[in-house]
Amino acid sequence: MGNKIAKTTQASAMEYYLHDLPSSYNLVLKEVVGRGRFLKSILCKHDEGLVLVKVYFKRGDFIDLREYEHRLSKIRDIFTSLDHPHVWPFQVK
């Protein structure tokens, strides 16, 4: 009596979308907008309003991402040159 093991619940992938971001970003996941093969698009709530965040999940097997990193760097350079309050440059690690 009372010797039951509690069932564990699996957390959804949505809970891990913002897992690696610093807490100083103050982002709260609102909804998943797109589930592309390469990047996931999530809508987040920030202190200053809504933000669309693109997330890449690392897979277990090795994938050469240099080509994609180069493409994202080009896009970042374009975003950096824009003078618009709703476009933030992003970081490529």
Short mmCIF file of C-alpha atoms in Angstrom, two decimals:
data_model
loop_
_atom_site.label_atom_id
_atom_site.label_comp_id
_atom_site.label_asym_id
_atom_site.label_seq_id
_atom_site.Cartn_x
_atom_site.Cartn_y
_atom_site.Cartn_z
CA MET A 1 0.00 0.00 0.00
CA GLY A 2 1.50 3.31 -1.10
CA ASN A 3 4.49 1.62 -2.72
CA LYS A 4 3.87 2.84 -6.23
CA ILE A 5 6.53 4.40 -8.37
CA ALA A 6 5.50 7.74 -9.80
CA LYS A 7 5.24 7.81 -13.55
CA THR A 8 7.72 10.10 -15.22
CA THR A 9 6.49 12.47 -17.84
CA GLN A 10 8.49 13.16 -20.94
CA ALA A 11 9.05 16.81 -21.56
CA SER A 12 8.14 18.00 -25.01
CA ALA A 13 10.74 19.42 -27.35
CA MET A 14 9.06 22.80 -26.94
CA GLU A 15 10.39 23.00 -23.39
CA TYR A 16 13.96 22.67 -24.66
CA TYR A 17 13.84 25.28 -27.43
CA LEU A 18 15.19 28.01 -25.15
CA HIS A 19 17.23 25.68 -22.97
CA ASP A 20 20.71 26.93 -23.95
CA LEU A 21 19.96 30.66 -24.09
CA PRO A 22 21.15 32.83 -21.21
CA SER A 23 18.38 33.76 -18.78
CA SER A 24 19.33 37.43 -19.27
CA TYR A 25 17.49 37.31 -22.62
CA ASN A 26 14.18 37.15 -20.69
CA LEU A 27 12.44 35.12 -23.39
CA VAL A 28 9.25 33.19 -22.73
CA LEU A 29 8.11 30.66 -25.30
CA LYS A 30 4.69 31.57 -26.64
CA GLU A 31 4.19 29.14 -29.54
CA VAL A 32 5.97 27.14 -32.21
CA VAL A 33 5.46 28.85 -35.56
CA GLY A 34 7.41 26.56 -37.89
CA ARG A 35 9.02 23.15 -37.73
CA GLY A 36 11.41 23.20 -40.65
CA ARG A 37 13.96 20.49 -41.30
CA PHE A 38 16.89 22.75 -40.53
CA LEU A 39 15.59 25.47 -38.20
CA LYS A 40 12.60 25.62 -35.87
CA SER A 41 10.78 28.96 -35.61
CA ILE A 42 9.34 29.92 -32.26
CA LEU A 43 7.47 33.00 -31.18
CA CYS A 44 8.68 34.34 -27.85
CA LYS A 45 7.60 37.07 -25.52
CA HIS A 46 10.33 39.54 -24.56
CA ASP A 47 10.25 42.50 -22.18
CA GLU A 48 9.92 44.82 -25.18
CA GLY A 49 7.40 42.77 -27.20
CA LEU A 50 7.21 39.68 -29.39
CA VAL A 51 10.32 38.13 -30.96
CA LEU A 52 10.69 35.38 -33.55
CA VAL A 53 13.57 33.04 -32.66
CA LYS A 54 15.15 30.48 -34.99
CA VAL A 55 16.53 27.38 -33.24
CA TYR A 56 18.81 24.64 -34.56
CA PHE A 57 18.84 21.30 -32.76
CA LYS A 58 22.10 19.39 -32.91
CA ARG A 59 21.62 15.85 -34.06
CA GLY A 60 23.56 12.88 -32.74
CA ASP A 61 25.44 12.20 -35.97
CA PHE A 62 28.07 14.60 -37.33
CA ILE A 63 26.86 17.01 -39.99
CA ASP A 64 29.17 19.50 -41.68
CA LEU A 65 27.51 22.84 -41.02
CA ARG A 66 30.12 25.15 -42.55
CA GLU A 67 28.01 25.89 -45.62
CA TYR A 68 25.03 26.81 -43.46
CA GLU A 69 27.19 28.87 -41.13
CA HIS A 70 28.46 30.83 -44.15
CA ARG A 71 24.88 31.45 -45.35
CA LEU A 72 23.75 32.55 -41.90
CA SER A 73 26.75 34.89 -41.62
CA LYS A 74 25.71 36.57 -44.88
CA ILE A 75 22.16 37.01 -43.59
CA ARG A 76 23.50 38.38 -40.28
CA ASP A 77 25.61 40.95 -42.17
CA ILE A 78 22.53 42.08 -44.09
CA PHE A 79 20.49 42.36 -40.88
CA THR A 80 23.28 44.31 -39.17
CA SER A 81 23.30 46.90 -41.94
CA LEU A 82 19.53 47.50 -41.66
CA ASP A 83 18.38 50.37 -39.49
CA HIS A 84 15.08 48.93 -38.31
CA PRO A 85 13.93 48.45 -34.70
CA HIS A 86 12.31 45.07 -35.39
CA VAL A 87 15.35 43.38 -36.93
CA TRP A 88 17.99 42.15 -34.52
CA PRO A 89 21.29 40.70 -35.67
CA PHE A 90 21.92 37.22 -34.36
CA GLN A 91 24.88 35.26 -33.14
CA VAL A 92 26.53 32.34 -34.93
CA LYS A 93 28.49 30.08 -32.59
#
